[in-house]
mmCIF file of C-alpha atoms in Angstrom:
data_model
loop_
_atom_site.group_PDB
_atom_site.id
_atom_site.type_symbol
_atom_site.label_atom_id
_atom_site.label_comp_id
_atom_site.label_asym_id
_atom_site.label_seq_id
_atom_site.Cartn_x
_atom_site.Cartn_y
_atom_site.Cartn_z
ATOM 1 C CA UNK S 1 -32.444 -12.828 -41.518
ATOM 2 C CA UNK S 2 -29.875 -10.469 -43.028
ATOM 3 C CA UNK S 3 -31.134 -8.140 -45.759
ATOM 4 C CA UNK S 4 -28.209 -5.712 -46.100
ATOM 5 C CA UNK S 5 -26.118 -6.755 -49.103
ATOM 6 C CA UNK S 6 -23.010 -4.674 -48.459
ATOM 7 C CA UNK S 7 -21.413 -2.600 -45.729
ATOM 8 C CA UNK S 8 -22.418 1.025 -45.878
ATOM 9 C CA UNK S 9 -22.064 4.153 -43.823
ATOM 10 C CA UNK S 10 -24.964 6.539 -43.792
ATOM 11 C CA UNK S 11 -26.089 9.694 -42.116
ATOM 12 C CA UNK S 12 -28.048 9.185 -38.914
ATOM 13 C CA UNK S 13 -31.760 9.970 -39.220
ATOM 14 C CA UNK S 14 -34.417 10.147 -36.561
ATOM 15 C CA UNK S 15 -37.215 8.318 -38.363
ATOM 16 C CA UNK S 16 -39.525 7.896 -35.336
ATOM 17 C CA UNK S 17 -43.059 9.220 -35.210
ATOM 18 C CA UNK S 18 -43.937 11.425 -32.224
ATOM 19 C CA UNK S 19 -44.998 9.211 -29.339
ATOM 20 C CA UNK S 20 -43.517 6.097 -30.923
ATOM 21 C CA UNK S 21 -41.009 5.299 -28.197
ATOM 22 C CA UNK S 22 -38.961 2.104 -28.380
ATOM 23 C CA UNK S 23 -39.113 -0.092 -25.289
ATOM 24 C CA UNK S 24 -35.876 -1.454 -23.822
ATOM 25 C CA UNK S 25 -35.332 -4.024 -21.087
ATOM 26 C CA UNK S 26 -32.012 -3.495 -19.300
ATOM 27 C CA UNK S 27 -30.775 -6.626 -17.518
ATOM 28 C CA UNK S 28 -28.265 -5.872 -14.746
ATOM 29 C CA UNK S 29 -26.452 -8.906 -13.291
ATOM 30 C CA UNK S 30 -25.051 -8.066 -9.867
ATOM 31 C CA UNK S 31 -22.618 -9.762 -7.507
ATOM 32 C CA UNK S 32 -21.286 -7.757 -4.567
ATOM 33 C CA UNK S 33 -21.639 -4.425 -6.388
ATOM 34 C CA UNK S 34 -23.894 -2.602 -3.932
ATOM 35 C CA UNK S 35 -21.639 0.455 -4.143
ATOM 36 C CA UNK S 36 -22.055 0.745 -7.925
ATOM 37 C CA UNK S 37 -25.624 -0.481 -8.397
ATOM 38 C CA UNK S 38 -27.512 2.818 -7.848
ATOM 39 C CA UNK S 39 -25.475 4.594 -10.531
ATOM 40 C CA UNK S 40 -25.822 1.707 -12.973
ATOM 41 C CA UNK S 41 -29.601 1.462 -12.522
ATOM 42 C CA UNK S 42 -29.912 5.248 -12.561
ATOM 43 C CA UNK S 43 -28.072 5.510 -15.881
ATOM 44 C CA UNK S 44 -30.676 3.188 -17.423
ATOM 45 C CA UNK S 45 -33.751 4.801 -15.873
ATOM 46 C CA UNK S 46 -32.591 8.278 -16.937
ATOM 47 C CA UNK S 47 -32.498 7.445 -20.651
ATOM 48 C CA UNK S 48 -34.514 9.874 -22.782
ATOM 49 C CA UNK S 49 -36.659 8.938 -25.781
ATOM 50 C CA UNK S 50 -37.215 5.297 -24.811
ATOM 51 C CA UNK S 51 -39.376 3.387 -22.351
ATOM 52 C CA UNK S 52 -37.062 1.464 -20.024
ATOM 53 C CA UNK S 53 -37.610 -1.335 -17.560
ATOM 54 C CA UNK S 54 -34.734 -2.683 -15.471
ATOM 55 C CA UNK S 55 -34.279 -6.243 -14.238
ATOM 56 C CA UNK S 56 -31.623 -6.547 -11.509
ATOM 57 C CA UNK S 57 -30.533 -10.150 -10.953
ATOM 58 C CA UNK S 58 -28.489 -10.603 -7.789
ATOM 59 C CA UNK S 59 -26.248 -13.664 -7.798
ATOM 60 C CA UNK S 60 -26.250 -14.451 -4.065
ATOM 61 C CA UNK S 61 -24.241 -11.381 -3.072
ATOM 62 C CA UNK S 62 -22.642 -11.265 0.360
ATOM 63 C CA UNK S 63 -22.714 -7.456 0.618
ATOM 64 C CA UNK S 64 -25.766 -5.139 0.701
ATOM 65 C CA UNK S 65 -26.603 -5.563 -3.012
ATOM 66 C CA UNK S 66 -30.032 -7.111 -2.414
ATOM 67 C CA UNK S 67 -31.037 -4.415 0.069
ATOM 68 C CA UNK S 68 -29.876 -1.700 -2.314
ATOM 69 C CA UNK S 69 -31.649 -3.314 -5.288
ATOM 70 C CA UNK S 70 -34.924 -3.696 -3.409
ATOM 71 C CA UNK S 71 -34.680 -0.089 -2.269
ATOM 72 C CA UNK S 72 -34.334 1.018 -5.887
ATOM 73 C CA UNK S 73 -37.338 -1.117 -6.866
ATOM 74 C CA UNK S 74 -39.405 0.360 -4.042
ATOM 75 C CA UNK S 75 -38.713 3.860 -5.376
ATOM 76 C CA UNK S 76 -39.341 3.115 -9.055
ATOM 77 C CA UNK S 77 -41.859 0.577 -10.378
ATOM 78 C CA UNK S 78 -39.786 0.126 -13.542
ATOM 79 C CA UNK S 79 -37.226 -1.869 -11.502
ATOM 80 C CA UNK S 80 -37.659 -5.602 -10.850
ATOM 81 C CA UNK S 81 -35.338 -7.621 -8.611
ATOM 82 C CA UNK S 82 -34.543 -11.326 -8.848
ATOM 83 C CA UNK S 83 -32.377 -12.978 -6.176
ATOM 84 C CA UNK S 84 -30.382 -16.196 -6.457
ATOM 85 C CA UNK S 85 -30.218 -18.228 -3.275
ATOM 86 C CA UNK S 86 -27.070 -19.943 -4.576
ATOM 87 C CA UNK S 87 -24.324 -18.307 -6.626
ATOM 88 C CA UNK S 88 -24.707 -19.381 -10.257
ATOM 89 C CA UNK S 89 -22.180 -17.229 -12.117
ATOM 90 C CA UNK S 90 -22.562 -14.393 -14.626
ATOM 91 C CA UNK S 91 -23.987 -16.397 -17.523
ATOM 92 C CA UNK S 92 -26.899 -17.977 -15.641
ATOM 93 C CA UNK S 93 -27.519 -14.650 -13.900
ATOM 94 C CA UNK S 94 -27.918 -12.783 -17.183
ATOM 95 C CA UNK S 95 -29.979 -15.562 -18.749
ATOM 96 C CA UNK S 96 -32.396 -15.475 -15.801
ATOM 97 C CA UNK S 97 -32.866 -11.774 -16.452
ATOM 98 C CA UNK S 98 -33.548 -12.447 -20.137
ATOM 99 C CA UNK S 99 -36.568 -14.509 -19.127
ATOM 100 C CA UNK S 100 -38.110 -11.285 -17.824
ATOM 101 C CA UNK S 101 -37.436 -9.162 -20.924
ATOM 102 C CA UNK S 102 -40.516 -7.372 -22.218
ATOM 103 C CA UNK S 103 -38.965 -4.644 -24.374
ATOM 104 C CA UNK S 104 -38.521 -4.505 -28.127
ATOM 105 C CA UNK S 105 -34.798 -4.318 -27.353
ATOM 106 C CA UNK S 106 -32.612 -5.696 -24.583
ATOM 107 C CA UNK S 107 -29.316 -4.600 -23.019
ATOM 108 C CA UNK S 108 -26.894 -6.375 -20.715
ATOM 109 C CA UNK S 109 -25.432 -3.817 -18.315
ATOM 110 C CA UNK S 110 -23.095 -5.065 -15.609
ATOM 111 C CA UNK S 111 -23.744 -3.478 -12.236
ATOM 112 C CA UNK S 112 -20.421 -1.627 -12.277
ATOM 113 C CA UNK S 113 -20.958 -0.106 -15.755
ATOM 114 C CA UNK S 114 -23.148 2.780 -16.940
ATOM 115 C CA UNK S 115 -25.004 3.907 -20.041
ATOM 116 C CA UNK S 116 -24.185 7.351 -21.370
ATOM 117 C CA UNK S 117 -27.101 9.808 -21.629
ATOM 118 C CA UNK S 118 -29.105 9.247 -24.813
ATOM 119 C CA UNK S 119 -27.302 6.042 -25.774
ATOM 120 C CA UNK S 120 -30.454 3.906 -25.983
ATOM 121 C CA UNK S 121 -32.301 6.445 -28.137
ATOM 122 C CA UNK S 122 -29.329 6.636 -30.488
ATOM 123 C CA UNK S 123 -29.047 2.846 -30.831
ATOM 124 C CA UNK S 124 -32.762 2.124 -31.171
ATOM 125 C CA UNK S 125 -33.203 4.851 -33.801
ATOM 126 C CA UNK S 126 -30.653 3.011 -35.912
ATOM 127 C CA UNK S 127 -32.271 -0.371 -35.264
ATOM 128 C CA UNK S 128 -35.740 0.972 -36.109
ATOM 129 C CA UNK S 129 -34.386 2.415 -39.378
ATOM 130 C CA UNK S 130 -32.880 -0.975 -40.311
ATOM 131 C CA UNK S 131 -35.237 -3.776 -39.203
ATOM 132 C CA UNK S 132 -32.744 -6.475 -40.290
ATOM 133 C CA UNK S 133 -30.236 -5.269 -37.649
ATOM 134 C CA UNK S 134 -30.182 -7.481 -34.564
ATOM 135 C CA UNK S 135 -27.230 -5.903 -32.741
ATOM 136 C CA UNK S 136 -26.132 -2.277 -32.442
ATOM 137 C CA UNK S 137 -22.934 -1.219 -30.710
ATOM 138 C CA UNK S 138 -20.802 1.899 -30.365
ATOM 139 C CA UNK S 139 -17.739 3.265 -28.639
ATOM 140 C CA UNK S 140 -17.322 2.476 -24.908
ATOM 141 C CA UNK S 141 -15.288 4.686 -22.576
ATOM 142 C CA UNK S 142 -13.056 2.681 -20.234
ATOM 143 C CA UNK S 143 -12.481 4.560 -16.991
ATOM 144 C CA UNK S 144 -11.414 4.394 -13.366
ATOM 145 C CA UNK S 145 -12.868 6.556 -10.605
ATOM 146 C CA UNK S 146 -15.484 9.019 -11.871
ATOM 147 C CA UNK S 147 -16.974 8.731 -15.392
ATOM 148 C CA UNK S 148 -15.286 11.221 -17.733
ATOM 149 C CA UNK S 149 -16.998 13.500 -20.251
ATOM 150 C CA UNK S 150 -18.657 11.733 -23.163
ATOM 151 C CA UNK S 151 -19.495 12.574 -26.777
ATOM 152 C CA UNK S 152 -23.169 12.618 -27.755
ATOM 153 C CA UNK S 153 -23.003 13.740 -31.405
ATOM 154 C CA UNK S 154 -23.641 10.939 -33.902
ATOM 155 C CA UNK S 155 -21.347 11.289 -36.888
ATOM 156 C CA UNK S 156 -22.831 8.432 -38.915
ATOM 157 C CA UNK S 157 -24.237 4.918 -38.831
ATOM 158 C CA UNK S 158 -22.372 1.889 -40.164
ATOM 159 C CA UNK S 159 -24.386 -1.182 -41.156
ATOM 160 C CA UNK S 160 -22.779 -4.523 -42.021
ATOM 161 C CA UNK S 161 -24.335 -7.670 -43.480
ATOM 162 C CA UNK S 162 -24.289 -9.895 -40.415
ATOM 163 C CA UNK S 163 -22.365 -12.768 -41.908
ATOM 164 C CA UNK S 164 -19.794 -10.451 -43.433
ATOM 165 C CA UNK S 165 -19.199 -8.901 -40.001
ATOM 166 C CA UNK S 166 -19.044 -12.416 -38.544
ATOM 167 C CA UNK S 167 -16.562 -13.503 -41.206
ATOM 168 C CA UNK S 168 -14.328 -10.535 -40.422
ATOM 169 C CA UNK S 169 -14.315 -11.458 -36.732
ATOM 170 C CA UNK S 170 -13.388 -15.029 -37.647
ATOM 171 C CA UNK S 171 -10.562 -13.739 -39.842
ATOM 172 C CA UNK S 172 -8.995 -11.647 -37.077
ATOM 173 C CA UNK S 173 -9.949 -13.826 -34.088
ATOM 174 C CA UNK S 174 -10.693 -10.892 -31.791
ATOM 175 C CA UNK S 175 -13.703 -9.541 -29.956
ATOM 176 C CA UNK S 176 -14.308 -5.905 -30.952
ATOM 177 C CA UNK S 177 -17.075 -5.263 -28.392
ATOM 178 C CA UNK S 178 -16.717 -4.600 -24.665
ATOM 179 C CA UNK S 179 -20.348 -5.268 -23.603
ATOM 180 C CA UNK S 180 -22.366 -2.380 -22.106
ATOM 181 C CA UNK S 181 -22.475 -0.521 -25.443
ATOM 182 C CA UNK S 182 -24.561 -3.286 -27.088
ATOM 183 C CA UNK S 183 -28.309 -3.042 -27.768
ATOM 184 C CA UNK S 184 -29.923 -6.252 -29.065
ATOM 185 C CA UNK S 185 -33.254 -6.770 -30.789
ATOM 186 C CA UNK S 186 -35.284 -8.969 -28.449
ATOM 187 C CA UNK S 187 -36.873 -11.028 -31.255
ATOM 188 C CA UNK S 188 -33.388 -12.077 -32.429
ATOM 189 C CA UNK S 189 -32.302 -12.920 -28.884
ATOM 190 C CA UNK S 190 -35.424 -15.036 -28.470
ATOM 191 C CA UNK S 191 -34.474 -16.851 -31.668
ATOM 192 C CA UNK S 192 -30.780 -17.520 -30.960
ATOM 193 C CA UNK S 193 -30.954 -17.833 -27.164
ATOM 194 C CA UNK S 194 -28.980 -16.335 -24.313
ATOM 195 C CA UNK S 195 -25.364 -16.691 -23.301
ATOM 196 C CA UNK S 196 -23.547 -20.005 -23.334
ATOM 197 C CA UNK S 197 -21.646 -21.306 -20.264
ATOM 198 C CA UNK S 198 -18.176 -20.139 -21.305
ATOM 199 C CA UNK S 199 -15.876 -18.792 -18.604
ATOM 200 C CA UNK S 200 -14.618 -15.596 -20.178
ATOM 201 C CA UNK S 201 -15.864 -15.207 -23.771
ATOM 202 C CA UNK S 202 -19.607 -15.713 -23.317
ATOM 203 C CA UNK S 203 -20.318 -12.149 -24.495
ATOM 204 C CA UNK S 204 -18.170 -12.570 -27.594
ATOM 205 C CA UNK S 205 -19.859 -15.824 -28.584
ATOM 206 C CA UNK S 206 -23.314 -14.275 -28.244
ATOM 207 C CA UNK S 207 -22.422 -11.299 -30.462
ATOM 208 C CA UNK S 208 -21.078 -13.690 -33.106
ATOM 209 C CA UNK S 209 -24.192 -15.870 -32.903
ATOM 210 C CA UNK S 210 -26.502 -12.893 -33.369
ATOM 211 C CA UNK S 211 -24.456 -11.837 -36.415
ATOM 212 C CA UNK S 212 -25.040 -15.265 -37.983
ATOM 213 C CA UNK S 213 -28.772 -14.523 -38.168
ATOM 214 C CA UNK S 214 -29.096 -10.754 -38.451
ATOM 215 C CA UNK S 215 -27.230 -7.658 -39.551
ATOM 216 C CA UNK S 216 -24.907 -5.675 -37.271
ATOM 217 C CA UNK S 217 -24.645 -1.903 -36.957
ATOM 218 C CA UNK S 218 -22.677 0.752 -35.114
ATOM 219 C CA UNK S 219 -23.389 4.266 -33.876
ATOM 220 C CA UNK S 220 -20.331 6.265 -34.972
ATOM 221 C CA UNK S 221 -19.012 9.334 -33.167
ATOM 222 C CA UNK S 222 -20.944 9.124 -29.902
ATOM 223 C CA UNK S 223 -19.836 7.309 -26.737
ATOM 224 C CA UNK S 224 -22.458 4.702 -25.911
ATOM 225 C CA UNK S 225 -21.395 3.440 -22.466
ATOM 226 C CA UNK S 226 -18.914 3.752 -19.626
ATOM 227 C CA UNK S 227 -17.046 0.550 -18.740
ATOM 228 C CA UNK S 228 -15.534 0.691 -15.276
ATOM 229 C CA UNK S 229 -12.027 -0.690 -14.775
ATOM 230 C CA UNK S 230 -11.237 -1.902 -11.262
ATOM 231 C CA UNK S 231 -9.383 -4.782 -9.678
ATOM 232 C CA UNK S 232 -12.464 -6.793 -8.682
ATOM 233 C CA UNK S 233 -14.195 -6.746 -12.065
ATOM 234 C CA UNK S 234 -14.516 -9.953 -14.093
ATOM 235 C CA UNK S 235 -12.840 -8.342 -17.106
ATOM 236 C CA UNK S 236 -9.843 -7.303 -14.994
ATOM 237 C CA UNK S 237 -8.993 -10.794 -13.841
ATOM 238 C CA UNK S 238 -5.547 -11.915 -14.900
ATOM 239 C CA UNK S 239 -5.607 -14.247 -17.872
ATOM 240 C CA UNK S 240 -2.310 -15.668 -19.109
ATOM 241 C CA UNK S 241 -1.658 -15.498 -22.830
ATOM 242 C CA UNK S 242 -2.325 -19.151 -23.569
ATOM 243 C CA UNK S 243 -5.514 -19.029 -21.495
ATOM 244 C CA UNK S 244 -6.752 -16.001 -23.449
ATOM 245 C CA UNK S 245 -6.074 -17.733 -26.761
ATOM 246 C CA UNK S 246 -7.801 -20.908 -25.522
ATOM 247 C CA UNK S 247 -10.888 -19.003 -24.443
ATOM 248 C CA UNK S 248 -11.172 -17.142 -27.740
ATOM 249 C CA UNK S 249 -10.874 -20.466 -29.517
ATOM 250 C CA UNK S 250 -13.629 -21.837 -27.286
ATOM 251 C CA UNK S 251 -15.951 -18.993 -28.289
ATOM 252 C CA UNK S 252 -15.635 -19.959 -31.959
ATOM 253 C CA UNK S 253 -15.940 -23.677 -31.204
ATOM 254 C CA UNK S 254 -19.130 -23.169 -29.177
ATOM 255 C CA UNK S 255 -20.512 -20.802 -31.825
ATOM 256 C CA UNK S 256 -20.098 -23.310 -34.648
ATOM 257 C CA UNK S 257 -21.335 -26.229 -32.552
ATOM 258 C CA UNK S 258 -24.631 -24.375 -32.079
ATOM 259 C CA UNK S 259 -27.231 -22.912 -34.467
ATOM 260 C CA UNK S 260 -24.560 -21.023 -36.436
ATOM 261 C CA UNK S 261 -23.094 -24.371 -37.448
ATOM 262 C CA UNK S 262 -26.057 -24.852 -39.780
ATOM 263 C CA UNK S 263 -25.444 -21.785 -41.964
ATOM 264 C CA UNK S 264 -23.844 -22.350 -45.404
ATOM 265 C CA UNK S 265 -20.705 -20.446 -44.407
ATOM 266 C CA UNK S 266 -20.030 -22.537 -41.282
ATOM 267 C CA UNK S 267 -17.094 -24.583 -42.582
ATOM 268 C CA UNK S 268 -15.420 -21.494 -44.016
ATOM 269 C CA UNK S 269 -15.894 -19.702 -40.710
ATOM 270 C CA UNK S 270 -14.371 -22.638 -38.846
ATOM 271 C CA UNK S 271 -11.282 -22.606 -41.066
ATOM 272 C CA UNK S 272 -10.924 -18.825 -40.797
ATOM 273 C CA UNK S 273 -11.211 -18.743 -37.011
ATOM 274 C CA UNK S 274 -8.790 -21.647 -36.535
ATOM 275 C CA UNK S 275 -6.233 -20.000 -38.785
ATOM 276 C CA UNK S 276 -6.648 -16.639 -37.014
ATOM 277 C CA UNK S 277 -6.108 -18.122 -33.544
ATOM 278 C CA UNK S 278 -3.097 -20.118 -34.744
ATOM 279 C CA UNK S 279 -1.494 -17.050 -36.322
ATOM 280 C CA UNK S 280 -2.108 -14.959 -33.221
ATOM 281 C CA UNK S 281 -0.605 -17.725 -31.080
ATOM 282 C CA UNK S 282 2.561 -17.731 -33.165
ATOM 283 C CA UNK S 283 2.761 -13.929 -33.160
ATOM 284 C CA UNK S 284 2.449 -14.067 -29.377
ATOM 285 C CA UNK S 285 5.341 -16.519 -29.186
ATOM 286 C CA UNK S 286 7.457 -14.263 -31.445
ATOM 287 C CA UNK S 287 6.703 -11.322 -29.178
ATOM 288 C CA UNK S 288 7.767 -13.263 -26.094
ATOM 289 C CA UNK S 289 11.047 -14.276 -27.717
ATOM 290 C CA UNK S 290 11.731 -10.691 -28.837
ATOM 291 C CA UNK S 291 11.174 -9.422 -25.310
ATOM 292 C CA UNK S 292 13.450 -12.045 -23.813
ATOM 293 C CA UNK S 293 10.580 -13.348 -21.679
ATOM 294 C CA UNK S 294 10.115 -16.736 -23.251
ATOM 295 C CA UNK S 295 11.269 -19.997 -21.770
ATOM 296 C CA UNK S 296 11.793 -22.856 -24.167
ATOM 297 C CA UNK S 297 8.859 -24.636 -22.544
ATOM 298 C CA UNK S 298 6.465 -21.704 -22.967
ATOM 299 C CA UNK S 299 7.368 -21.303 -26.646
ATOM 300 C CA UNK S 300 6.916 -25.034 -27.211
ATOM 301 C CA UNK S 301 3.514 -24.877 -25.521
ATOM 302 C CA UNK S 302 2.396 -22.035 -27.783
ATOM 303 C CA UNK S 303 3.713 -23.741 -30.904
ATOM 304 C CA UNK S 304 1.930 -26.974 -29.938
ATOM 305 C CA UNK S 305 -1.291 -25.082 -29.310
ATOM 306 C CA UNK S 306 -1.066 -23.399 -32.732
ATOM 307 C CA UNK S 307 -0.757 -26.820 -34.407
ATOM 308 C CA UNK S 308 -3.601 -28.210 -32.306
ATOM 309 C CA UNK S 309 -5.881 -25.368 -33.407
ATOM 310 C CA UNK S 310 -4.754 -25.420 -37.042
ATOM 311 C CA UNK S 311 -2.877 -28.543 -38.243
ATOM 312 C CA UNK S 312 -1.457 -26.442 -41.088
ATOM 313 C CA UNK S 313 0.183 -23.950 -38.724
ATOM 314 C CA UNK S 314 3.709 -25.102 -39.626
ATOM 315 C CA UNK S 315 3.195 -23.751 -43.160
ATOM 316 C CA UNK S 316 2.373 -20.225 -41.968
ATOM 317 C CA UNK S 317 4.778 -17.274 -42.315
ATOM 318 C CA UNK S 318 4.442 -16.721 -38.566
ATOM 319 C CA UNK S 319 5.789 -20.222 -37.936
ATOM 320 C CA UNK S 320 8.898 -19.479 -39.979
ATOM 321 C CA UNK S 321 9.297 -16.131 -38.229
ATOM 322 C CA UNK S 322 9.164 -17.874 -34.857
ATOM 323 C CA UNK S 323 11.818 -20.401 -35.875
ATOM 324 C CA UNK S 324 14.119 -17.605 -37.083
ATOM 325 C CA UNK S 325 13.645 -15.707 -33.826
ATOM 326 C CA UNK S 326 14.393 -18.776 -31.739
ATOM 327 C CA UNK S 327 17.562 -19.387 -33.722
ATOM 328 C CA UNK S 328 18.617 -15.733 -33.366
ATOM 329 C CA UNK S 329 17.880 -15.679 -29.652
ATOM 330 C CA UNK S 330 20.152 -18.665 -29.145
ATOM 331 C CA UNK S 331 23.061 -16.647 -30.570
ATOM 332 C CA UNK S 332 22.920 -14.080 -27.767
ATOM 333 C CA UNK S 333 22.659 -10.318 -27.246
ATOM 334 C CA UNK S 334 23.899 -9.228 -30.701
ATOM 335 C CA UNK S 335 20.399 -9.848 -32.009
ATOM 336 C CA UNK S 336 18.682 -7.570 -29.475
ATOM 337 C CA UNK S 337 18.571 -4.459 -31.763
ATOM 338 C CA UNK S 338 16.708 -6.493 -34.366
ATOM 339 C CA UNK S 339 14.297 -7.726 -31.714
ATOM 340 C CA UNK S 340 13.703 -4.154 -30.546
ATOM 341 C CA UNK S 341 12.984 -3.048 -34.110
ATOM 342 C CA UNK S 342 10.496 -5.903 -34.553
ATOM 343 C CA UNK S 343 8.780 -4.993 -31.281
ATOM 344 C CA UNK S 344 8.506 -1.354 -32.392
ATOM 345 C CA UNK S 345 6.909 -2.363 -35.700
ATOM 346 C CA UNK S 346 4.377 -4.515 -33.857
ATOM 347 C CA UNK S 347 3.532 -1.678 -31.494
ATOM 348 C CA UNK S 348 2.984 0.758 -34.358
ATOM 349 C CA UNK S 349 0.746 -1.740 -36.152
ATOM 350 C CA UNK S 350 -1.249 -2.297 -32.973
ATOM 351 C CA UNK S 351 -1.668 1.445 -32.370
ATOM 352 C CA UNK S 352 -2.961 1.891 -35.919
ATOM 353 C CA UNK S 353 -5.424 -0.958 -35.401
ATOM 354 C CA UNK S 354 -6.535 0.508 -32.051
ATOM 355 C CA UNK S 355 -7.178 3.911 -33.593
ATOM 356 C CA UNK S 356 -9.189 2.288 -36.374
ATOM 357 C CA UNK S 357 -11.241 0.444 -33.731
ATOM 358 C CA UNK S 358 -11.956 3.687 -31.867
ATOM 359 C CA UNK S 359 -13.126 5.334 -35.077
ATOM 360 C CA UNK S 360 -14.907 2.479 -36.850
ATOM 361 C CA UNK S 361 -15.569 -0.254 -34.275
ATOM 362 C CA UNK S 362 -13.372 -2.841 -36.052
ATOM 363 C CA UNK S 363 -9.628 -3.473 -35.957
ATOM 364 C CA UNK S 364 -9.187 -4.180 -39.667
ATOM 365 C CA UNK S 365 -10.975 -3.153 -42.826
ATOM 366 C CA UNK S 366 -13.795 -5.408 -43.980
ATOM 367 C CA UNK S 367 -12.730 -8.203 -46.334
ATOM 368 C CA UNK S 368 -16.101 -8.476 -48.097
ATOM 369 C CA UNK S 369 -18.127 -11.585 -48.823
ATOM 370 C CA UNK S 370 -17.147 -15.051 -47.657
ATOM 371 C CA UNK S 371 -16.289 -17.746 -50.140
ATOM 372 C CA UNK S 372 -18.578 -20.728 -49.662
#
């Protein structure tokens, strides 16, 4: 249970006795990633200052992934390989790997991603210093081709009360974590369970669920993982705007239908997340109108979705902004300069939020305690 009473940033300390090495199980789900698997496994096995075991779970690959995985296991006894005879998808594949976790901490590392050198030692030092922390994350480097240079100096640690961090995510409606940069405390994972069968936001829902029952922390300054961008990755699949909004909504719905629904803040969290998704839906519709890319049908669909998510959406400022934009757009090209100015303001706001995320791991400043 959470024991941190307020968000604080502190200097990183080592705090480990000589010979007291944290143990980490790295679960690597794999589907047709034979070409990336050796580097992914190697980045885990090469971690200094921790004892690592790797569980590769192949999800009925049709390439040479199983042969490659078994070759890696034959060369290093720290590697275990599980093979699905039938494709089961990324959630079941990861959850099968969780059943083999033996470490004090556990990591999900997709077979096309890599850990930066020293990342596990940095994260587990923080978690050991704060036993109430169930999830540690950091900055991921998104890349194509070869992994670029990374930063290894830790500037500070940030520790949030878990439910405050959770409340902030419900207020903004976004996922602030990519995935490979996360280190979880195994005892918390055993308590809250693995990933839920959600198509695209299963990672997000799990981070939120962990935050409902433990504190959350971040390694500041260092790059904790490399996330590979390529056309065949799950994260690169094309998701239309309404689909993305629907899937983020689903993450919050599944979260609050599960164990997190029993916490005292649950109803407040439900209202916050519904309002956040509705507002983002309406902002999306405004953006489409400004860009001249919105059909009447698509705007109606977004407006209807906003009301479905939050029945009070029609009272929001974003609703009124959308109606004004639709009225202006119907008057023709004289309104385009105003639309361009609005688009520029949005872009500047987004760039500021993105820079804050790179520096602090969150898009917006913390709002403090939740009202119950």
